[in-house]
Amino acid sequence: IGVMAGCQHTPTVVVEQAARTMYNDVGTNGQVLVPKRDMVIRRAEILTVAQSWPAEKAKAKGSDVLLMLLDETFATLAIGRLPRDEVPTTKHVWAGADFDRPVRMEAGRTYVLRVVEVSRGGAYGWNNYGFAEGNPYPGGGLTNRFSTKDVLDYAFRLLE
């Protein structure tokens, strides 16, 4: 798996698992994925929102997030940083980070997109993430079995 020198270009979504059936605070987990073609990934995005409780704490911040791309041995290939100030607070939208270096992914190989919360949210605040039950992304799954149903998949997308 090679790491390529970076260049400027317009990002294109090449892997998208946008299906979601629910949202919850399932941070610091990983999404296993197997690309169907060779690609160079420069950015990852997740469907997220910072939430708070009770309502009077509505300005509470969620967590800073690392988006890490790992290979099948769990070696880190690239890291993107999503600061908590960039986590949306009004509705679930795509939020993400550019990786510190582009990564060439090979078709048929297993990778993990790891979502790591690196700071606690503000008082009574946390991040919620979109995910779906029933394995809508074939060949992958959320590594934390939060649900009693089949399997879960993060709502995520990777950009070239």
JSON list of C-alpha atoms in Angstrom, two decimals:
[
{"chain": "A", "resi": 1, "resn": "ILE", "atom": "CA", "xyz": [0.00, 0.00, 0.00]},
{"chain": "A", "resi": 2, "resn": "GLY", "atom": "CA", "xyz": [1.71, 3.15, -1.14]},
{"chain": "A", "resi": 3, "resn": "VAL", "atom": "CA", "xyz": [1.43, 6.71, 0.05]},
{"chain": "A", "resi": 4, "resn": "MET", "atom": "CA", "xyz": [1.53, 9.26, -2.76]},
{"chain": "A", "resi": 5, "resn": "ALA", "atom": "CA", "xyz": [2.81, 12.82, -2.81]},
{"chain": "A", "resi": 6, "resn": "GLY", "atom": "CA", "xyz": [-0.05, 15.32, -2.52]},
{"chain": "A", "resi": 7, "resn": "CYS", "atom": "CA", "xyz": [-1.38, 17.64, -5.20]},
{"chain": "A", "resi": 8, "resn": "GLN", "atom": "CA", "xyz": [-4.23, 20.14, -5.41]},
{"chain": "A", "resi": 9, "resn": "HIS", "atom": "CA", "xyz": [-7.47, 19.01, -7.04]},
{"chain": "A", "resi": 10, "resn": "THR", "atom": "CA", "xyz": [-11.23, 19.00, -6.52]},
{"chain": "A", "resi": 11, "resn": "PRO", "atom": "CA", "xyz": [-12.27, 16.08, -4.26]},
{"chain": "A", "resi": 12, "resn": "THR", "atom": "CA", "xyz": [-14.62, 13.45, -5.70]},
{"chain": "A", "resi": 13, "resn": "VAL", "atom": "CA", "xyz": [-16.65, 11.03, -3.58]},
{"chain": "A", "resi": 14, "resn": "VAL", "atom": "CA", "xyz": [-15.51, 7.51, -4.50]},
{"chain": "A", "resi": 15, "resn": "VAL", "atom": "CA", "xyz": [-16.88, 5.42, -1.63]},
{"chain": "A", "resi": 16, "resn": "GLU", "atom": "CA", "xyz": [-20.17, 6.43, -0.07]},
{"chain": "A", "resi": 17, "resn": "GLN", "atom": "CA", "xyz": [-22.24, 4.60, 2.48]},
{"chain": "A", "resi": 18, "resn": "ALA", "atom": "CA", "xyz": [-24.81, 7.27, 3.17]},
{"chain": "A", "resi": 19, "resn": "ALA", "atom": "CA", "xyz": [-27.63, 5.01, 4.41]},
{"chain": "A", "resi": 20, "resn": "ARG", "atom": "CA", "xyz": [-28.58, 5.63, 8.01]},
{"chain": "A", "resi": 21, "resn": "THR", "atom": "CA", "xyz": [-31.38, 4.38, 10.17]},
{"chain": "A", "resi": 22, "resn": "MET", "atom": "CA", "xyz": [-30.38, 6.03, 13.43]},
{"chain": "A", "resi": 23, "resn": "TYR", "atom": "CA", "xyz": [-27.93, 8.31, 15.17]},
{"chain": "A", "resi": 24, "resn": "ASN", "atom": "CA", "xyz": [-26.08, 7.66, 18.39]},
{"chain": "A", "resi": 25, "resn": "ASP", "atom": "CA", "xyz": [-22.85, 8.42, 20.20]},
{"chain": "A", "resi": 26, "resn": "VAL", "atom": "CA", "xyz": [-20.92, 5.46, 18.84]},
{"chain": "A", "resi": 27, "resn": "GLY", "atom": "CA", "xyz": [-17.62, 7.33, 18.64]},
{"chain": "A", "resi": 28, "resn": "THR", "atom": "CA", "xyz": [-14.17, 5.76, 18.90]},
{"chain": "A", "resi": 29, "resn": "ASN", "atom": "CA", "xyz": [-15.01, 2.82, 16.68]},
{"chain": "A", "resi": 30, "resn": "GLY", "atom": "CA", "xyz": [-13.96, 1.64, 13.26]},
{"chain": "A", "resi": 31, "resn": "GLN", "atom": "CA", "xyz": [-15.70, 0.91, 9.98]},
{"chain": "A", "resi": 32, "resn": "VAL", "atom": "CA", "xyz": [-14.27, -1.98, 8.00]},
{"chain": "A", "resi": 33, "resn": "LEU", "atom": "CA", "xyz": [-14.40, -1.40, 4.26]},
{"chain": "A", "resi": 34, "resn": "VAL", "atom": "CA", "xyz": [-13.26, -3.11, 1.07]},
{"chain": "A", "resi": 35, "resn": "PRO", "atom": "CA", "xyz": [-12.94, -0.87, -2.02]},
{"chain": "A", "resi": 36, "resn": "LYS", "atom": "CA", "xyz": [-14.14, -2.27, -5.34]},
{"chain": "A", "resi": 37, "resn": "ARG", "atom": "CA", "xyz": [-11.47, -0.46, -7.36]},
{"chain": "A", "resi": 38, "resn": "ASP", "atom": "CA", "xyz": [-8.04, 1.07, -6.88]},
{"chain": "A", "resi": 39, "resn": "MET", "atom": "CA", "xyz": [-8.21, 4.67, -5.71]},
{"chain": "A", "resi": 40, "resn": "VAL", "atom": "CA", "xyz": [-6.26, 7.42, -4.01]},
{"chain": "A", "resi": 41, "resn": "ILE", "atom": "CA", "xyz": [-8.05, 8.72, -0.91]},
{"chain": "A", "resi": 42, "resn": "ARG", "atom": "CA", "xyz": [-7.39, 12.23, 0.37]},
{"chain": "A", "resi": 43, "resn": "ARG", "atom": "CA", "xyz": [-10.35, 12.90, 2.70]},
{"chain": "A", "resi": 44, "resn": "ALA", "atom": "CA", "xyz": [-12.91, 11.13, 4.87]},
{"chain": "A", "resi": 45, "resn": "GLU", "atom": "CA", "xyz": [-16.30, 12.40, 6.03]},
{"chain": "A", "resi": 46, "resn": "ILE", "atom": "CA", "xyz": [-18.82, 11.13, 8.56]},
{"chain": "A", "resi": 47, "resn": "LEU", "atom": "CA", "xyz": [-22.40, 12.13, 9.22]},
{"chain": "A", "resi": 48, "resn": "THR", "atom": "CA", "xyz": [-22.25, 13.83, 12.61]},
{"chain": "A", "resi": 49, "resn": "VAL", "atom": "CA", "xyz": [-23.68, 16.48, 14.91]},
{"chain": "A", "resi": 50, "resn": "ALA", "atom": "CA", "xyz": [-22.80, 17.73, 18.40]},
{"chain": "A", "resi": 51, "resn": "GLN", "atom": "CA", "xyz": [-25.69, 17.26, 20.81]},
{"chain": "A", "resi": 52, "resn": "SER", "atom": "CA", "xyz": [-26.34, 18.44, 24.34]},
{"chain": "A", "resi": 53, "resn": "TRP", "atom": "CA", "xyz": [-28.55, 17.74, 27.30]},
{"chain": "A", "resi": 54, "resn": "PRO", "atom": "CA", "xyz": [-30.47, 19.39, 28.85]},
{"chain": "A", "resi": 55, "resn": "ALA", "atom": "CA", "xyz": [-31.71, 21.91, 26.32]},
{"chain": "A", "resi": 56, "resn": "GLU", "atom": "CA", "xyz": [-30.30, 24.89, 28.22]},
{"chain": "A", "resi": 57, "resn": "LYS", "atom": "CA", "xyz": [-26.82, 23.48, 27.54]},
{"chain": "A", "resi": 58, "resn": "ALA", "atom": "CA", "xyz": [-27.43, 23.82, 23.79]},
{"chain": "A", "resi": 59, "resn": "LYS", "atom": "CA", "xyz": [-24.11, 25.59, 23.25]},
{"chain": "A", "resi": 60, "resn": "ALA", "atom": "CA", "xyz": [-22.12, 22.64, 24.57]},
{"chain": "A", "resi": 61, "resn": "LYS", "atom": "CA", "xyz": [-19.45, 21.42, 22.18]},
{"chain": "A", "resi": 62, "resn": "GLY", "atom": "CA", "xyz": [-18.90, 17.86, 21.06]},
{"chain": "A", "resi": 63, "resn": "SER", "atom": "CA", "xyz": [-15.50, 16.18, 20.86]},
{"chain": "A", "resi": 64, "resn": "ASP", "atom": "CA", "xyz": [-12.46, 16.72, 18.66]},
{"chain": "A", "resi": 65, "resn": "VAL", "atom": "CA", "xyz": [-12.27, 13.76, 16.28]},
{"chain": "A", "resi": 66, "resn": "LEU", "atom": "CA", "xyz": [-9.46, 11.94, 14.49]},
{"chain": "A", "resi": 67, "resn": "LEU", "atom": "CA", "xyz": [-10.39, 10.14, 11.28]},
{"chain": "A", "resi": 68, "resn": "MET", "atom": "CA", "xyz": [-7.76, 7.46, 10.79]},
{"chain": "A", "resi": 69, "resn": "LEU", "atom": "CA", "xyz": [-7.33, 5.21, 7.77]},
{"chain": "A", "resi": 70, "resn": "LEU", "atom": "CA", "xyz": [-5.77, 1.88, 8.74]},
{"chain": "A", "resi": 71, "resn": "ASP", "atom": "CA", "xyz": [-4.72, -1.17, 6.75]},
{"chain": "A", "resi": 72, "resn": "GLU", "atom": "CA", "xyz": [-5.70, -4.77, 7.54]},
{"chain": "A", "resi": 73, "resn": "THR", "atom": "CA", "xyz": [-2.90, -5.04, 10.13]},
{"chain": "A", "resi": 74, "resn": "PHE", "atom": "CA", "xyz": [-4.23, -1.87, 11.82]},
{"chain": "A", "resi": 75, "resn": "ALA", "atom": "CA", "xyz": [-1.16, 0.11, 10.78]},
{"chain": "A", "resi": 76, "resn": "THR", "atom": "CA", "xyz": [-2.03, 3.79, 10.39]},
{"chain": "A", "resi": 77, "resn": "LEU", "atom": "CA", "xyz": [-1.91, 4.96, 6.77]},
{"chain": "A", "resi": 78, "resn": "ALA", "atom": "CA", "xyz": [-3.22, 8.52, 7.25]},
{"chain": "A", "resi": 79, "resn": "ILE", "atom": "CA", "xyz": [-4.85, 10.76, 9.84]},
{"chain": "A", "resi": 80, "resn": "GLY", "atom": "CA", "xyz": [-7.33, 13.64, 9.47]},
{"chain": "A", "resi": 81, "resn": "ARG", "atom": "CA", "xyz": [-8.31, 15.97, 12.28]},
{"chain": "A", "resi": 82, "resn": "LEU", "atom": "CA", "xyz": [-11.86, 17.28, 12.74]},
{"chain": "A", "resi": 83, "resn": "PRO", "atom": "CA", "xyz": [-11.82, 20.00, 15.44]},
{"chain": "A", "resi": 84, "resn": "ARG", "atom": "CA", "xyz": [-14.88, 20.15, 17.67]},
{"chain": "A", "resi": 85, "resn": "ASP", "atom": "CA", "xyz": [-15.53, 23.71, 16.49]},
{"chain": "A", "resi": 86, "resn": "GLU", "atom": "CA", "xyz": [-16.18, 22.25, 13.02]},
{"chain": "A", "resi": 87, "resn": "VAL", "atom": "CA", "xyz": [-18.64, 19.59, 14.24]},
{"chain": "A", "resi": 88, "resn": "PRO", "atom": "CA", "xyz": [-22.10, 20.89, 13.28]},
{"chain": "A", "resi": 89, "resn": "THR", "atom": "CA", "xyz": [-24.48, 21.69, 16.14]},
{"chain": "A", "resi": 90, "resn": "THR", "atom": "CA", "xyz": [-27.85, 22.11, 14.41]},
{"chain": "A", "resi": 91, "resn": "LYS", "atom": "CA", "xyz": [-28.35, 19.01, 12.25]},
{"chain": "A", "resi": 92, "resn": "HIS", "atom": "CA", "xyz": [-26.52, 15.93, 11.01]},
{"chain": "A", "resi": 93, "resn": "VAL", "atom": "CA", "xyz": [-24.40, 16.88, 8.02]},
{"chain": "A", "resi": 94, "resn": "TRP", "atom": "CA", "xyz": [-21.25, 15.55, 6.40]},
{"chain": "A", "resi": 95, "resn": "ALA", "atom": "CA", "xyz": [-18.21, 16.74, 8.32]},
{"chain": "A", "resi": 96, "resn": "GLY", "atom": "CA", "xyz": [-14.71, 15.51, 7.80]},
{"chain": "A", "resi": 97, "resn": "ALA", "atom": "CA", "xyz": [-11.05, 16.14, 7.41]},
{"chain": "A", "resi": 98, "resn": "ASP", "atom": "CA", "xyz": [-8.33, 16.00, 4.81]},
{"chain": "A", "resi": 99, "resn": "PHE", "atom": "CA", "xyz": [-5.80, 13.27, 5.52]},
{"chain": "A", "resi": 100, "resn": "ASP", "atom": "CA", "xyz": [-2.24, 14.27, 6.34]},
{"chain": "A", "resi": 101, "resn": "ARG", "atom": "CA", "xyz": [-1.20, 12.42, 3.17]},
{"chain": "A", "resi": 102, "resn": "PRO", "atom": "CA", "xyz": [-3.01, 10.77, 0.24]},
{"chain": "A", "resi": 103, "resn": "VAL", "atom": "CA", "xyz": [-3.30, 6.98, 0.42]},
{"chain": "A", "resi": 104, "resn": "ARG", "atom": "CA", "xyz": [-3.49, 4.54, -2.49]},
{"chain": "A", "resi": 105, "resn": "MET", "atom": "CA", "xyz": [-6.15, 1.93, -1.66]},
{"chain": "A", "resi": 106, "resn": "GLU", "atom": "CA", "xyz": [-6.22, -1.33, -3.59]},
{"chain": "A", "resi": 107, "resn": "ALA", "atom": "CA", "xyz": [-9.40, -3.06, -4.75]},
{"chain": "A", "resi": 108, "resn": "GLY", "atom": "CA", "xyz": [-10.32, -6.10, -2.68]},
{"chain": "A", "resi": 109, "resn": "ARG", "atom": "CA", "xyz": [-8.07, -5.25, 0.29]},
{"chain": "A", "resi": 110, "resn": "THR", "atom": "CA", "xyz": [-9.49, -4.61, 3.74]},
{"chain": "A", "resi": 111, "resn": "TYR", "atom": "CA", "xyz": [-9.16, -1.19, 5.38]},
{"chain": "A", "resi": 112, "resn": "VAL", "atom": "CA", "xyz": [-10.55, 0.42, 8.51]},
{"chain": "A", "resi": 113, "resn": "LEU", "atom": "CA", "xyz": [-11.83, 3.97, 8.86]},
{"chain": "A", "resi": 114, "resn": "ARG", "atom": "CA", "xyz": [-11.41, 4.62, 12.56]},
{"chain": "A", "resi": 115, "resn": "VAL", "atom": "CA", "xyz": [-13.33, 7.42, 14.27]},
{"chain": "A", "resi": 116, "resn": "VAL", "atom": "CA", "xyz": [-11.54, 8.44, 17.47]},
{"chain": "A", "resi": 117, "resn": "GLU", "atom": "CA", "xyz": [-12.84, 11.03, 19.89]},
{"chain": "A", "resi": 118, "resn": "VAL", "atom": "CA", "xyz": [-9.74, 12.67, 21.36]},
{"chain": "A", "resi": 119, "resn": "SER", "atom": "CA", "xyz": [-11.34, 15.13, 23.76]},
{"chain": "A", "resi": 120, "resn": "ARG", "atom": "CA", "xyz": [-14.40, 15.13, 25.88]},
{"chain": "A", "resi": 121, "resn": "GLY", "atom": "CA", "xyz": [-17.25, 17.31, 24.80]},
{"chain": "A", "resi": 122, "resn": "GLY", "atom": "CA", "xyz": [-18.13, 20.41, 26.76]},
{"chain": "A", "resi": 123, "resn": "ALA", "atom": "CA", "xyz": [-20.36, 20.17, 29.81]},
{"chain": "A", "resi": 124, "resn": "TYR", "atom": "CA", "xyz": [-23.23, 17.86, 28.81]},
{"chain": "A", "resi": 125, "resn": "GLY", "atom": "CA", "xyz": [-22.15, 17.79, 25.16]},
{"chain": "A", "resi": 126, "resn": "TRP", "atom": "CA", "xyz": [-21.25, 14.86, 22.90]},
{"chain": "A", "resi": 127, "resn": "ASN", "atom": "CA", "xyz": [-21.04, 13.86, 19.23]},
{"chain": "A", "resi": 128, "resn": "ASN", "atom": "CA", "xyz": [-23.72, 11.77, 17.58]},
{"chain": "A", "resi": 129, "resn": "TYR", "atom": "CA", "xyz": [-22.94, 9.80, 14.41]},
{"chain": "A", "resi": 130, "resn": "GLY", "atom": "CA", "xyz": [-25.15, 8.45, 11.67]},
{"chain": "A", "resi": 131, "resn": "PHE", "atom": "CA", "xyz": [-25.18, 4.70, 11.15]},
{"chain": "A", "resi": 132, "resn": "ALA", "atom": "CA", "xyz": [-27.44, 2.05, 9.73]},
{"chain": "A", "resi": 133, "resn": "GLU", "atom": "CA", "xyz": [-28.53, -1.40, 10.82]},
{"chain": "A", "resi": 134, "resn": "GLY", "atom": "CA", "xyz": [-28.69, -4.28, 8.39]},
{"chain": "A", "resi": 135, "resn": "ASN", "atom": "CA", "xyz": [-25.25, -3.93, 6.76]},
{"chain": "A", "resi": 136, "resn": "PRO", "atom": "CA", "xyz": [-26.04, -1.59, 3.83]},
{"chain": "A", "resi": 137, "resn": "TYR", "atom": "CA", "xyz": [-22.32, -1.44, 3.00]},
{"chain": "A", "resi": 138, "resn": "PRO", "atom": "CA", "xyz": [-21.51, -5.00, 1.82]},
{"chain": "A", "resi": 139, "resn": "GLY", "atom": "CA", "xyz": [-18.12, -6.31, 2.85]},
{"chain": "A", "resi": 140, "resn": "GLY", "atom": "CA", "xyz": [-17.76, -4.05, 5.84]},
{"chain": "A", "resi": 141, "resn": "GLY", "atom": "CA", "xyz": [-19.20, -3.24, 9.21]},
{"chain": "A", "resi": 142, "resn": "LEU", "atom": "CA", "xyz": [-18.86, -1.14, 12.33]},
{"chain": "A", "resi": 143, "resn": "THR", "atom": "CA", "xyz": [-16.42, -2.82, 14.69]},
{"chain": "A", "resi": 144, "resn": "ASN", "atom": "CA", "xyz": [-18.51, -1.99, 17.76]},
{"chain": "A", "resi": 145, "resn": "ARG", "atom": "CA", "xyz": [-21.66, -4.10, 18.00]},
{"chain": "A", "resi": 146, "resn": "PHE", "atom": "CA", "xyz": [-23.82, -1.38, 19.53]},
{"chain": "A", "resi": 147, "resn": "SER", "atom": "CA", "xyz": [-27.06, -2.88, 18.26]},
{"chain": "A", "resi": 148, "resn": "THR", "atom": "CA", "xyz": [-28.78, -6.19, 18.95]},
{"chain": "A", "resi": 149, "resn": "LYS", "atom": "CA", "xyz": [-29.74, -6.39, 15.27]},
{"chain": "A", "resi": 150, "resn": "ASP", "atom": "CA", "xyz": [-27.50, -7.76, 12.49]},
{"chain": "A", "resi": 151, "resn": "VAL", "atom": "CA", "xyz": [-24.56, -5.42, 12.02]},
{"chain": "A", "resi": 152, "resn": "LEU", "atom": "CA", "xyz": [-24.06, -1.69, 11.81]},
{"chain": "A", "resi": 153, "resn": "ASP", "atom": "CA", "xyz": [-22.36, 0.51, 9.25]},
{"chain": "A", "resi": 154, "resn": "TYR", "atom": "CA", "xyz": [-21.21, 4.06, 9.86]},
{"chain": "A", "resi": 155, "resn": "ALA", "atom": "CA", "xyz": [-22.59, 6.62, 7.44]},
{"chain": "A", "resi": 156, "resn": "PHE", "atom": "CA", "xyz": [-19.28, 7.59, 5.85]},
{"chain": "A", "resi": 157, "resn": "ARG", "atom": "CA", "xyz": [-17.70, 8.60, 2.59]},
{"chain": "A", "resi": 158, "resn": "LEU", "atom": "CA", "xyz": [-14.19, 8.70, 1.21]},
{"chain": "A", "resi": 159, "resn": "LEU", "atom": "CA", "xyz": [-13.02, 11.28, -1.30]},
{"chain": "A", "resi": 160, "resn": "GLU", "atom": "CA", "xyz": [-10.30, 11.13, -3.94]}
]
